[in-house]
Short mmCIF file of C-alpha atoms and ligand atoms in Angstrom, two decimals:
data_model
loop_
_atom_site.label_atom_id
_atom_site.label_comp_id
_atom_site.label_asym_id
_atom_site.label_seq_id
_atom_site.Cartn_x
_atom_site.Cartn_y
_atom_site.Cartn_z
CA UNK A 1 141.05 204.35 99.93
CA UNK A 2 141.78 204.15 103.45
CA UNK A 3 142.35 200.74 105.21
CA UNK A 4 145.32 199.12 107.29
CA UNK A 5 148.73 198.89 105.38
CA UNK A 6 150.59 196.33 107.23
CA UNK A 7 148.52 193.19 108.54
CA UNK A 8 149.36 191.84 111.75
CA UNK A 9 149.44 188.34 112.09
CA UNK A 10 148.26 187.04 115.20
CA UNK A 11 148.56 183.48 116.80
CA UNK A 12 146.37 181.84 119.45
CA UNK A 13 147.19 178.62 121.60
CA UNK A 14 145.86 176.53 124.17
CA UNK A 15 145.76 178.33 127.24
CA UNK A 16 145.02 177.01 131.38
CA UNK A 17 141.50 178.00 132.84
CA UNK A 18 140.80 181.62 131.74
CA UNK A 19 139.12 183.21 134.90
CA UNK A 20 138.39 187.25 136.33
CA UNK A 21 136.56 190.16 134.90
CA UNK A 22 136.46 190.90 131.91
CA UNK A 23 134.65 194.59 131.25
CA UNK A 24 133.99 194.71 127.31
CA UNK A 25 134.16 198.52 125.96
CA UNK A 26 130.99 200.17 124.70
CA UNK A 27 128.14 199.41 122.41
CA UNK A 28 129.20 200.30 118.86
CA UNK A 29 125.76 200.29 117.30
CA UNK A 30 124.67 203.07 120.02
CA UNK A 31 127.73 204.40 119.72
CA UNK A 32 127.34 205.39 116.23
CA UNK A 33 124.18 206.73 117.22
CA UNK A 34 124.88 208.52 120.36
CA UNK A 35 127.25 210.74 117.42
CA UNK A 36 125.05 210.95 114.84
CA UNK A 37 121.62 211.96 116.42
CA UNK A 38 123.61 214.09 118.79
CA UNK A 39 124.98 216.18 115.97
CA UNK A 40 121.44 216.26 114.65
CA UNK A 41 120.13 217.82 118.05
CA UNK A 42 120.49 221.29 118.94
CA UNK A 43 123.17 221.92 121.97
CA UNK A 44 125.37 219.31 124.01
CA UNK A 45 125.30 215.49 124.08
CA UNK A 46 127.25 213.99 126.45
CA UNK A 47 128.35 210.58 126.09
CA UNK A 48 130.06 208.27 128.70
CA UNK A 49 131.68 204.86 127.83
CA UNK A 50 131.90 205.28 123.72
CA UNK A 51 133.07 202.94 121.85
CA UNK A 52 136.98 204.07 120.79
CA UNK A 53 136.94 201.79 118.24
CA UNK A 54 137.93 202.85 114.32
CA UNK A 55 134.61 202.40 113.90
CA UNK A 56 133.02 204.85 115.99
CA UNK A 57 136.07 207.19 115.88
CA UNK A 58 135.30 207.29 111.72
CA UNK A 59 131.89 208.32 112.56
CA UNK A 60 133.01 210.89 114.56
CA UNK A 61 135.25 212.30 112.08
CA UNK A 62 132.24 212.58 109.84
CA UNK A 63 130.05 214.38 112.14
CA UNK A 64 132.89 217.53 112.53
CA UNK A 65 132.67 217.28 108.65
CA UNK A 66 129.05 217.48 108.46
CA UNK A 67 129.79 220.80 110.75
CA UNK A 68 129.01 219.23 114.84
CA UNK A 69 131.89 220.03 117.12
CA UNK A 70 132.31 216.56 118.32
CA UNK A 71 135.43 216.71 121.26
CA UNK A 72 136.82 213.95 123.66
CA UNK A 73 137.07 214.45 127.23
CA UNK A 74 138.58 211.68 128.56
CA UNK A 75 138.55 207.67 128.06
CA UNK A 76 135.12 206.98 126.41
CA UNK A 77 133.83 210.44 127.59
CA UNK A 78 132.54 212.70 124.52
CA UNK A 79 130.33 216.17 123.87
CA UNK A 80 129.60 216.61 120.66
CA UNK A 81 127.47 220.31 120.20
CA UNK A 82 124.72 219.36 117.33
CA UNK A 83 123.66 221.40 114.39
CA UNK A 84 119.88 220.72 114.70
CA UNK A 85 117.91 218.37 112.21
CA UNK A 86 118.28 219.68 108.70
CA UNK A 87 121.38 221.87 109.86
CA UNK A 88 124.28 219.47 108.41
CA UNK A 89 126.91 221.64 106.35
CA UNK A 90 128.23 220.12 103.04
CA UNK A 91 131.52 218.77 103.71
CA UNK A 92 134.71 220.12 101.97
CA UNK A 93 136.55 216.59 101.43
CA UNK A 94 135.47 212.89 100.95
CA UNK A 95 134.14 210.95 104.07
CA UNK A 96 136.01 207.93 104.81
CA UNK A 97 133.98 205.33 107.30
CA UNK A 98 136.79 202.77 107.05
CA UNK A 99 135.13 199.47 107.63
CA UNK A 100 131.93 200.22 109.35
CA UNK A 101 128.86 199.46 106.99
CA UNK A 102 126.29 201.09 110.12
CA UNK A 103 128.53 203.71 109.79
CA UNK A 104 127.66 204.87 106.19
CA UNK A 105 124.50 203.57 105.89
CA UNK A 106 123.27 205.28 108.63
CA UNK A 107 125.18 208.84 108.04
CA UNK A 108 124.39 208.56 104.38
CA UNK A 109 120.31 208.36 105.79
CA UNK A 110 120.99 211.11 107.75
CA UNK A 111 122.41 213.56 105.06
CA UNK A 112 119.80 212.34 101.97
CA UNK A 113 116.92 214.71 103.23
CA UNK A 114 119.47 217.42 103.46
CA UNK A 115 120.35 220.17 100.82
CA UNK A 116 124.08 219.61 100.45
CA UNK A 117 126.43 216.63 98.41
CA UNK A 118 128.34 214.52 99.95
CA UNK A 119 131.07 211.75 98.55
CA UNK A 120 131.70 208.47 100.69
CA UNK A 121 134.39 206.27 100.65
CA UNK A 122 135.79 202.81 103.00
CA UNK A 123 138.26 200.34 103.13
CA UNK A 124 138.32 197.32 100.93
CA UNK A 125 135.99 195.15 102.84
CA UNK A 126 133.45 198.57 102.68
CA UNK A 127 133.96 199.10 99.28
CA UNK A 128 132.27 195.85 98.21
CA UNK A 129 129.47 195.63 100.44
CA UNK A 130 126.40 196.43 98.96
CA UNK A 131 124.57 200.10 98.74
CA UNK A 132 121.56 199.59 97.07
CA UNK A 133 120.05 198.65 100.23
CA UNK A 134 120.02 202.52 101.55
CA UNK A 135 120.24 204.24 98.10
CA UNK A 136 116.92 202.47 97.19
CA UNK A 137 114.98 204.05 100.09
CA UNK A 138 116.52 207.58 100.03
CA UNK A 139 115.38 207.77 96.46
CA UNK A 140 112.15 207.99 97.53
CA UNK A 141 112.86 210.78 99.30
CA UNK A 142 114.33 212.62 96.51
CA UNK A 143 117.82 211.84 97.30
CA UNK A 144 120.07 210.54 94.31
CA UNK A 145 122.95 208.56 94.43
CA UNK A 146 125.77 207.61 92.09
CA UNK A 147 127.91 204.78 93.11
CA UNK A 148 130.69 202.52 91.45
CA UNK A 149 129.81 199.55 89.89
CA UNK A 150 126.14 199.31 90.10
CA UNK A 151 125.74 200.79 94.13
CA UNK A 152 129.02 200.32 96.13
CA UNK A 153 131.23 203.05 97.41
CA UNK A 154 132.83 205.23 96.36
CA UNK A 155 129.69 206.92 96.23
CA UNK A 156 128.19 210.55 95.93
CA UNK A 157 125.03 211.41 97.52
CA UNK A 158 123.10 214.30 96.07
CA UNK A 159 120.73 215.48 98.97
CA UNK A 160 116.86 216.44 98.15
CA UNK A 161 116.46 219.87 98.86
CA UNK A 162 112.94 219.38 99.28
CA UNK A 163 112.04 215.92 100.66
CA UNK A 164 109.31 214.16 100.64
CA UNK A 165 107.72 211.66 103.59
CA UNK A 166 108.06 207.67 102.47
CA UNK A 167 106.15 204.34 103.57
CA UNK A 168 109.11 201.85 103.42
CA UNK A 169 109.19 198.58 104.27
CA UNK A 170 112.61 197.16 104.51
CA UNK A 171 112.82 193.89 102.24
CA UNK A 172 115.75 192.34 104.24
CA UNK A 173 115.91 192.01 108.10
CA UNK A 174 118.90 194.94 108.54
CA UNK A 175 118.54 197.66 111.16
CA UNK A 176 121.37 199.44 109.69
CA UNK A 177 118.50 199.93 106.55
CA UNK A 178 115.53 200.99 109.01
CA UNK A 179 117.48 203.46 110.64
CA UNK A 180 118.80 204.78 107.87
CA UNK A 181 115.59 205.47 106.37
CA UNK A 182 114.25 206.89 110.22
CA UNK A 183 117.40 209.15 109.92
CA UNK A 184 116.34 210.32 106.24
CA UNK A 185 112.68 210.41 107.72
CA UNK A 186 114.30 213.77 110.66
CA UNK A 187 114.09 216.00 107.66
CA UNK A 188 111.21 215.05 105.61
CA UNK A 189 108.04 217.21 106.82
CA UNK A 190 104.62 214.48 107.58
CA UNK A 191 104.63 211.01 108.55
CA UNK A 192 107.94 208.01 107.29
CA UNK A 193 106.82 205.10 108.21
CA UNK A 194 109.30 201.98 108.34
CA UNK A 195 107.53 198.44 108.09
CA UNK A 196 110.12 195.48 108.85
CA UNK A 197 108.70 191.86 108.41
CA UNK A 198 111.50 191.16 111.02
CA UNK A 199 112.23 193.22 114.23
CA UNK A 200 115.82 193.87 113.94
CA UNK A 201 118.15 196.00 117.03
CA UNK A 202 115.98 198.88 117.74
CA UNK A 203 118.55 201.24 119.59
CA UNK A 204 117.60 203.86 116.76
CA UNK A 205 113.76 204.01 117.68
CA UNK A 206 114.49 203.88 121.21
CA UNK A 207 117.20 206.51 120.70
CA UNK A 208 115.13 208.85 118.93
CA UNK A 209 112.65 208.95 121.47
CA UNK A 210 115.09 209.69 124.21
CA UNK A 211 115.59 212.58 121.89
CA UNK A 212 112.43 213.35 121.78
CA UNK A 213 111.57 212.70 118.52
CA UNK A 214 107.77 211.63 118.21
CA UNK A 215 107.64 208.23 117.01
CA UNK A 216 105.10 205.23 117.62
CA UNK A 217 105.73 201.06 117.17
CA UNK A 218 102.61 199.03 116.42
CA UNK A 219 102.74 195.36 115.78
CA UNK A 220 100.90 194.75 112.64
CA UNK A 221 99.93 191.79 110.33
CA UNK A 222 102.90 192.69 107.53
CA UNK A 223 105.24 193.82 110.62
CA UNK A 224 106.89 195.91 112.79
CA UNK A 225 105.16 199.38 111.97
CA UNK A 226 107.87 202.36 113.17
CA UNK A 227 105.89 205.82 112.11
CA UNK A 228 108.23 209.12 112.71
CA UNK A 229 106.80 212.48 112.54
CA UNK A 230 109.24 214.64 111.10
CA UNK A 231 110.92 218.25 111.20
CA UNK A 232 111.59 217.34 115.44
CA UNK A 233 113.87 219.73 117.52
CA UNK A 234 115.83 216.91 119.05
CA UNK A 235 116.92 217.57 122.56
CA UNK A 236 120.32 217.20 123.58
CA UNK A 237 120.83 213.81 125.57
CA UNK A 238 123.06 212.25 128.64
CA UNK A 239 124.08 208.94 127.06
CA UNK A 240 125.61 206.15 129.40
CA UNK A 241 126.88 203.93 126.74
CA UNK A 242 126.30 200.17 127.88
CA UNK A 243 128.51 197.59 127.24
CA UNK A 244 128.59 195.85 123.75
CA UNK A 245 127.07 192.16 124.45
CA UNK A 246 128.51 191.16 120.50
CA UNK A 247 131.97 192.17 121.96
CA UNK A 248 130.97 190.44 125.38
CA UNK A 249 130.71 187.37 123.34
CA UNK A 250 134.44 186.90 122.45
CA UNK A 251 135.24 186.37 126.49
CA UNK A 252 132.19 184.61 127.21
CA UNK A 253 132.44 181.89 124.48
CA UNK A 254 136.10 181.25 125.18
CA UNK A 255 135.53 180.70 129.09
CA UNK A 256 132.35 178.03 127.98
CA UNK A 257 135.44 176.54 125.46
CA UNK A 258 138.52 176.46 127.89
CA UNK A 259 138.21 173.79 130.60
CA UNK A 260 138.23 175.33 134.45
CA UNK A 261 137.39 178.34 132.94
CA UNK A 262 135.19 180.99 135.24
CA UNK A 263 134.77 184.47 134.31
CA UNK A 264 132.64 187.78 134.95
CA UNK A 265 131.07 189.74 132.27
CA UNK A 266 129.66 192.89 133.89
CA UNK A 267 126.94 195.05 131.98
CA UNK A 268 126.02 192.59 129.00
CA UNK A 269 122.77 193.95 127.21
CA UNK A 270 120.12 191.55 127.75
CA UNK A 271 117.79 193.59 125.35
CA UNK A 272 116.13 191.23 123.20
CA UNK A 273 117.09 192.21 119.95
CA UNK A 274 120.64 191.35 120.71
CA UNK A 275 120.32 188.18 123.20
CA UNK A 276 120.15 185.57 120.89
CA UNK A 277 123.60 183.88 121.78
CA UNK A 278 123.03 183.78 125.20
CA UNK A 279 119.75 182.26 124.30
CA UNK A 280 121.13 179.96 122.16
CA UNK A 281 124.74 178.53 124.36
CA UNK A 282 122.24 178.03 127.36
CA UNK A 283 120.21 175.78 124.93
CA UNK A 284 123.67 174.00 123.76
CA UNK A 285 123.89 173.71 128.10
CA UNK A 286 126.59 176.78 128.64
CA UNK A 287 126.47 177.09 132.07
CA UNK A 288 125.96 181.15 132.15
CA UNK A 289 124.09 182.80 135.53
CA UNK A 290 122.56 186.51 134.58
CA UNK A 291 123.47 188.37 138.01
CA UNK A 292 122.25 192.06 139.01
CA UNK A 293 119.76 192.38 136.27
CA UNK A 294 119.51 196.28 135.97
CA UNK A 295 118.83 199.18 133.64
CA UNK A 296 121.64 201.12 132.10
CA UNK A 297 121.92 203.66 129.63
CA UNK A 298 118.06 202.74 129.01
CA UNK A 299 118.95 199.00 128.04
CA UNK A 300 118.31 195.86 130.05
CA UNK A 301 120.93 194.80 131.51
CA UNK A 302 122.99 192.07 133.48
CA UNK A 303 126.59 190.92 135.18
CA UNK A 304 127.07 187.50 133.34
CA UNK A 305 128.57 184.78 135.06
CA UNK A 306 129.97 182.16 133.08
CA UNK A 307 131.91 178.63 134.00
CA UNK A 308 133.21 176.17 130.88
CA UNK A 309 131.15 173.57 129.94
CA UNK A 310 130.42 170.55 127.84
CA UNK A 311 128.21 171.84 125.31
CA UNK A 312 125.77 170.08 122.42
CA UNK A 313 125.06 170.99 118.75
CA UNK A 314 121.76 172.43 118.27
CA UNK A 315 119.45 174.10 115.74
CA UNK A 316 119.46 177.48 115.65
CA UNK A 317 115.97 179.11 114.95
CA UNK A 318 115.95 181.16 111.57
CA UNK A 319 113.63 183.70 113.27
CA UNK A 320 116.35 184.35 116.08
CA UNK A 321 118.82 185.41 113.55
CA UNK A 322 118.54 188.80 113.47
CA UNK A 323 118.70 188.68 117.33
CA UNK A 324 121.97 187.25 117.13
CA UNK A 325 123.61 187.97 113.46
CA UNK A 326 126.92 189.58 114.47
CA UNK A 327 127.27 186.10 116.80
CA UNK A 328 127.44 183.23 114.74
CA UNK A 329 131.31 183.56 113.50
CA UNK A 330 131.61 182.76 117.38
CA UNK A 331 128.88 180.09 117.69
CA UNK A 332 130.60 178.20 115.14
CA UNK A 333 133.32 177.78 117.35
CA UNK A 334 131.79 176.53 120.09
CA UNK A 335 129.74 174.37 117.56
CA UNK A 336 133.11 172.66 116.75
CA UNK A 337 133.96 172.21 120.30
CA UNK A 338 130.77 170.84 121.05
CA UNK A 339 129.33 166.99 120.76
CA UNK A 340 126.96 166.73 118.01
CA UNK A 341 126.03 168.54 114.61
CA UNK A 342 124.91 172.48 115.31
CA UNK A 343 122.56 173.90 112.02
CA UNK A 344 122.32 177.37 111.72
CA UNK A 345 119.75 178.33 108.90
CA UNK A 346 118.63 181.55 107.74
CA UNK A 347 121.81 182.94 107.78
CA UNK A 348 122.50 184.71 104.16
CA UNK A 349 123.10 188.17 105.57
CA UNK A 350 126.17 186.82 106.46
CA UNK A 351 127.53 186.71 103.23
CA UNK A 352 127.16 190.55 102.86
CA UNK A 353 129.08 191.36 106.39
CA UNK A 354 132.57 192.78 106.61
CA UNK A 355 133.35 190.05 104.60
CA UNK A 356 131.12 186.29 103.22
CA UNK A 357 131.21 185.37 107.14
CA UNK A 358 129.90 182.01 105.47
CA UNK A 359 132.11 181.07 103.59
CA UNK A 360 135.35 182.54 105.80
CA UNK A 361 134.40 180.20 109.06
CA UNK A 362 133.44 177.46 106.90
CA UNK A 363 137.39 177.45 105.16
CA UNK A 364 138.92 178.71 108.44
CA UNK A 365 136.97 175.69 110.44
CA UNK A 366 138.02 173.49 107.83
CA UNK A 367 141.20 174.33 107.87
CA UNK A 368 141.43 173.67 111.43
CA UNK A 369 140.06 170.10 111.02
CA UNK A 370 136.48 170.32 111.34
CA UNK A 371 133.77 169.14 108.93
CA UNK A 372 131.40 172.02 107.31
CA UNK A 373 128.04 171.84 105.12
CA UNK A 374 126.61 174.84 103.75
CA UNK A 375 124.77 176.39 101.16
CA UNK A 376 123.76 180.60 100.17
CA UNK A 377 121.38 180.33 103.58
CA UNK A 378 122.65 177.73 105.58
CA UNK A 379 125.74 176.75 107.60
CA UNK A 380 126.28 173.09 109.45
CA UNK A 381 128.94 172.70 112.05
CA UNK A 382 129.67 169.13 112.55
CA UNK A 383 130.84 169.13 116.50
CA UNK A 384 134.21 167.51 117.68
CA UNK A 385 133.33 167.47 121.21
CA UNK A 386 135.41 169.47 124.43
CA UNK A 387 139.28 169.58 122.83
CA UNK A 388 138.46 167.78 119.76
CA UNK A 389 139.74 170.05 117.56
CA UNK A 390 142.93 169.99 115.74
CA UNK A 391 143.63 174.04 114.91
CA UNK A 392 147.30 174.16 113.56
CA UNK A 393 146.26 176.29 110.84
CA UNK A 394 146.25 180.05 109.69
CA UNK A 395 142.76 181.77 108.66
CA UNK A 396 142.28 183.87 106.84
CA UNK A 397 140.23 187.22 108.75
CA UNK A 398 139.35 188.86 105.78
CA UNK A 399 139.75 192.44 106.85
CA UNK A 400 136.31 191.14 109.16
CA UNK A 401 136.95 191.89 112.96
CA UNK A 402 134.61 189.00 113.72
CA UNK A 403 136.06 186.35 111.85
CA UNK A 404 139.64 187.24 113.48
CA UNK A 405 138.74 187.45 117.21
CA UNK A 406 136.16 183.90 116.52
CA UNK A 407 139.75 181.94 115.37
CA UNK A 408 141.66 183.61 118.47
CA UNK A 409 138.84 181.83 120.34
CA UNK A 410 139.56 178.42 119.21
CA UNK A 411 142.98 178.56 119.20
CA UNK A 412 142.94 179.10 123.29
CA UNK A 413 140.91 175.60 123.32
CA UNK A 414 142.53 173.70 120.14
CA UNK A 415 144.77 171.15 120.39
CA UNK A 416 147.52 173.14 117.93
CA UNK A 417 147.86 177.09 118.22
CA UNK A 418 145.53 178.70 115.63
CA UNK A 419 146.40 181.86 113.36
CA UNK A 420 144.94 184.41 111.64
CA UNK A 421 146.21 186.60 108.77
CA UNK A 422 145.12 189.90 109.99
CA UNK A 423 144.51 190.59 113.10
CA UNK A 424 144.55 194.48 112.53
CA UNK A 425 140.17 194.49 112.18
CA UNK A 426 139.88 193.95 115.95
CA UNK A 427 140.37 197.42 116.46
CA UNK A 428 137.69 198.49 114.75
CA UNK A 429 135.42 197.53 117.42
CA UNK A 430 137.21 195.85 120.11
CA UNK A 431 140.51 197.64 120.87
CA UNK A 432 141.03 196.42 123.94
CA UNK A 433 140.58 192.45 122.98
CA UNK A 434 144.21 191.23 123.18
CA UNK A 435 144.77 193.02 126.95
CA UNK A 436 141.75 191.58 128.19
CA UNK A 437 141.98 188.72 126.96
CA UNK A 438 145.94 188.30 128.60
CA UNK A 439 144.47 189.53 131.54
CA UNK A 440 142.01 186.68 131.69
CA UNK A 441 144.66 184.49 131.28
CA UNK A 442 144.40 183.36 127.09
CA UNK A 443 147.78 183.40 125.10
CA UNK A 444 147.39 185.56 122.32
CA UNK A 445 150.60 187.00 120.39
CA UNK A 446 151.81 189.09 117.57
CA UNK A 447 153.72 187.04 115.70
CA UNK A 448 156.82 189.02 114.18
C1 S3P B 1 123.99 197.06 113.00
C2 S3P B 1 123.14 196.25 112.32
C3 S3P B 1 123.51 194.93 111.79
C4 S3P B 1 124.81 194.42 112.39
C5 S3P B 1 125.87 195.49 112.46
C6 S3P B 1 125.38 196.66 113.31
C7 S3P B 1 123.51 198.38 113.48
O1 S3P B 1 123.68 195.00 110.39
O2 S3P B 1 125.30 193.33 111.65
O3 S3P B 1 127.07 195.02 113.02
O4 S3P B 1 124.19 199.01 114.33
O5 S3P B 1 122.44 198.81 113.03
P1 S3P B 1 122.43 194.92 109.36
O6 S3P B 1 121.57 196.06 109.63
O7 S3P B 1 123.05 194.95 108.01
O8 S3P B 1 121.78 193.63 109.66
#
């Protein structure tokens, strides 16, 4: 089982006006993809500002087993030569995506319509997280899988040699799901069709039609209709990663938390299936300017500006959580630095994320002095107001990236220094969190 060995414990304490520019690496969910449809294209991708997290770099590492010649050129700069859709090879050893749930689920979509075996393995956080979700779909296809324990990894996948087209509709809102079963869809001759009640991050369908790929979106009375034609010859692709706005949301939430604080956050992704915490701090009265509003890499986006403010509990909308799902470990600190109660409903997918993201801010929160309700769907942040928090604690990250850069956060605006466990998850997908961070001016240590 792969995994980290040796945890670091990290500490975080009150720091002075955090102020400058901070430029957040790459996108990891089009990361991931920028790998894995360019290895199903025939001839070069080229990618510019990847994602070097573990992450993305485990995804890699899969697509040279599954037989693309996937090389680095320089920082964040990557070719990776495709083997067309249908040409994956069977790899010779076990794949190991670490900690990254898109990255299995989605590779595991890709392979399923594919004549060859494959055997998957993760990390302990991976390992639990559940499987039935992808293995359900690729079934229909003709794909079999046989997991530990009822669907979890370490799991072989037994290709279908001769797939058939499916009509899925995805019975939880999870992109990592719907493109898994669009991936699975590349190889199956006819029409898949995806159906999600929800519209979840839609970088795979816009993606695949950059690759040319011929695919249609209708909105429909049971949902968002995605039908794929498949058997394409994807065309190799440019990508210009853009910057990840769930990573942008570390910097940006501690300069609304730390008083005097005014920083830049260049290239944030204001596409609308991944906006709902900026939506949602300018409701709470986060003073945040969008600045340059652009395209980039075929995403919206914008330079954000954003000065420290005195911000109010709200209530979340349960539709916008799929907008905004990888965000609320981070809303729930500002909630507790902000006057007034903040409900966030609609939230159970949480509980299936690197870790129970539920449960581990609600202990972590509590831990640090601040008063938590919740139930399976729901969390309740009961707000102390602009330094009204205690900290003084240690959380506990849970192998979760998330969890451990959201308590770094409140430790540079507590009144005590707060630690975490484990800090070793924040280079999954931010490598580059503790240098930026320092540069901006937060105190956040190693401790020894
Ligand atoms: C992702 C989808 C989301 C998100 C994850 C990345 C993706 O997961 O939480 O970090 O790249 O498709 P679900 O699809 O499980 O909601």
């Amino acid at each position: 089982m792969s995994g980290h060995d040796t945890p670091i414990p990290m500490t975080s304490s009150k720091c002075g006006p955090l102020s400058g520019v901070a430029q957040v690496p790459g996108d990891k969910s089009i990361s991931h993809r920028s790998l894995i449809l360019g290895a199903m294209a025939v001839g070069e991708t080229r990618i510019t500002g990847l994602l070097e997290g573990e992450d993305v770099l485990d995804t890699a590492k899969a697509m040279r087993a599954f037989g693309a010649e996937v090389s680095q050129h320089g920082p964040g700069e990557w070719s990776v030569h495709g083997v067309g859709v249908g040409g994956f090879a069977e790899p010779e050893n076990v794949i190991d995506c670490g900690n990254s749930g898109t990255g299995v689920r989605l590779i595991v979509g890709a392979m399923a319509t594919q004549p060859i075996t494959a055997t998957f393995t993760g990390d302990a956080s991976l390992n639990k997280r559940p499987m039935g979700r992808v293995t359900d779909p690729i079934a229909l296809f003709g794909a079999q899988a046989h997991g530990r324990d009822g669907g979890k990894l370490p799991m072989t996948i037994v290709g279908a040699a001769e797939p058939v087209p499916v009509t899925y509709t995805v019975p939880m809102p999870s992109a990592q799901v719907k493109s898994a079963v669009l991936l699975a869809g590349l190889n199956a001759p006819g029409k898949t069709v995806v159906i999600e009640k929800e519209a979840t991050r839609d970088h795979t369908e816009r993606m695949l039609a950059g690759f040319g790929a011929e695919l249609t979106v209708e909105d429909t009375n049971e949902g968002r209709k995605i039908t794929l034609t498949g058997q394409p010859e994807l065309t190799p692709q440019d990508i210009a990663v853009p910057r990840d706005p769930s990573s942008a949301a570390f910097p940006v939430c501690a300069a609304v938390i730390v008083p005097g604080s005014e920083i830049t956050v260049p290239g944030v992704s204001l596409n609308p299936t991944r906006n709902g915490l900026y939506t949602t701090l300018i409701e709470m009265g986060a003073d945040i300017a969008f600045e340059n509003e652009r395209e980039e890499g075929g995403e919206p986006v914008a330079d954000l500006r954003v000065r420290a403010s005195e911000t109010k509990g709200v209530e979340v909308p349960p539709e916008r959580a799929p907008s905004m799902i990888d965000e609320y470990p981070i809303l729930s600190v500002v909630a507790a630095l902000s006057t007034g109660t903040t409900v966030m409903r609609g939230v159970k997918e949480l509980r299936v994320k690197e870790c129970d993201r539920i449960d581990a801010m609600a202990r972590g929160l509590e831990a640090c002095g601040v008063t938590i309700e919740e139930d399976e769907d729901t969390l309740i942040v009961h707000g102390m107001g602009q330094g009204g928090v205690p900290g003084g604690a240690t959380c506990k990250s849970h192998l979760d990236h998330r969890i451990a850069m959201s308590f770094m956060c409140l430790g540079m605006a507590a009144q005590n220094p707060v630690s975490v466990d484990d800090g070793a998850p924040i280079a999954t997908s931010f490598p580059v969190f503790e240098p930026l961070m320092a540069a901006l001016g937060a105190n956040v240590t190693r401790d020894s």
